[in-house]
């Protein structure tokens, strides 16, 4: 009787790729009713339809309406009197008079609030761009993991069929068939997990694009595409174009307008004039005039001005501290993104081509009888692990680019 070969472990059986060829990093796009999206298209869709941005734009409309409110002037007051004493009838019109440029400063504050809202909207746009990038490439990576897992399932199914044929012929024991079936079950379980990850990635991107979470969507991307600017260029972009610093700068301008308005809060006089009627025997028709001036005995503007000035000092200190933090974060993010890009390019240009070559050589060696099945399976296991690491490295690189964009606070140059 021919001796049985040594049993193959279930783990090695999972990656039996000898008869099926290599599974590449090119993902099979899921069926969709529309062509795959590029990153630029996804960002455009998000900027046009994202509900958070829509809410931010509505806040801008509120701020612009505030300018119209600030332009309004105080209304006059009409007082009508009917008294028992003389004069029995009186009508008085009073008009408050704003002094110290209150209206002009109130308008300036409202316009500064509009500018602050515009800076806040720009920051929201930058945040959406970074979130879309992360979700976009997370979906691209999930598609590739799913394709890799599906390829493994197809191969272990062929391995199971081959094991059954060899068992029927009496070449291998029943244990090989059981191990192959276990490998198929495990590969199918892995495929279900990959489908779950793919569905979650689609839902995340669909939500950012204001689409139904379960809507079919596919992306067209390479995980190593795009470039990275150097740290010095990114730091300059952060200083000149950072939306976060722009929000702080607009906040400082707005606070200075608040100080100017607080300093203008001097007492406003009220001029009034009226007519009287029925005061016999002195007169039938008469008139009266008055000037009312509030006396600042108990409430003065000094305390309010001091509060606004200290708030300005706080904002300026926060801006200085945040600028230093952003500069450090930009340098760190640029260095991390550059390192991740180099790793992704090494996988694409060096590691994966050599891994495929090793796979072919191992298969040829096994077919020619120079090596045994364990050596082939070990080589195939290593190449599959390299493909999965290449997918993860590409995803990490795109996340690093998103981190760099977030640190800069603006689209990268």
PDB file of C-alpha atoms in Angstrom, residues 6 16 85 114 129-130 168 183 228 245 282 295 305 362 413:
ATOM      1  CA  UNK A   6       1.549  14.102   5.605  1.00  0.00           C
ATOM      2  CA  UNK A  16      -4.133  26.936  -1.815  1.00  0.00           C
ATOM      3  CA  UNK A  85     -56.463 117.338  35.302  1.00  0.00           C
ATOM      4  CA  UNK A 114     -20.824  87.061   8.506  1.00  0.00           C
ATOM      5  CA  UNK A 129     -13.123  66.700   2.075  1.00  0.00           C
ATOM      6  CA  UNK A 130     -10.961  64.818   4.557  1.00  0.00           C
ATOM      7  CA  UNK A 168     -11.923   8.475  -4.496  1.00  0.00           C
ATOM      8  CA  UNK A 183     -10.889  25.325   4.635  1.00  0.00           C
ATOM      9  CA  UNK A 228       2.485  64.216  -0.879  1.00  0.00           C
ATOM     10  CA  UNK A 245      -6.660  79.696  11.616  1.00  0.00           C
ATOM     11  CA  UNK A 282     -55.272 129.104  29.968  1.00  0.00           C
ATOM     12  CA  UNK A 295     -27.570 109.340  34.043  1.00  0.00           C
ATOM     13  CA  UNK A 305     -15.577  96.945  27.782  1.00  0.00           C
ATOM     14  CA  UNK A 362       6.941  27.611  -6.449  1.00  0.00           C
ATOM     15  CA  UNK A 413      -1.425  72.326  -3.022  1.00  0.00           C
TER      16      UNK A 413
END
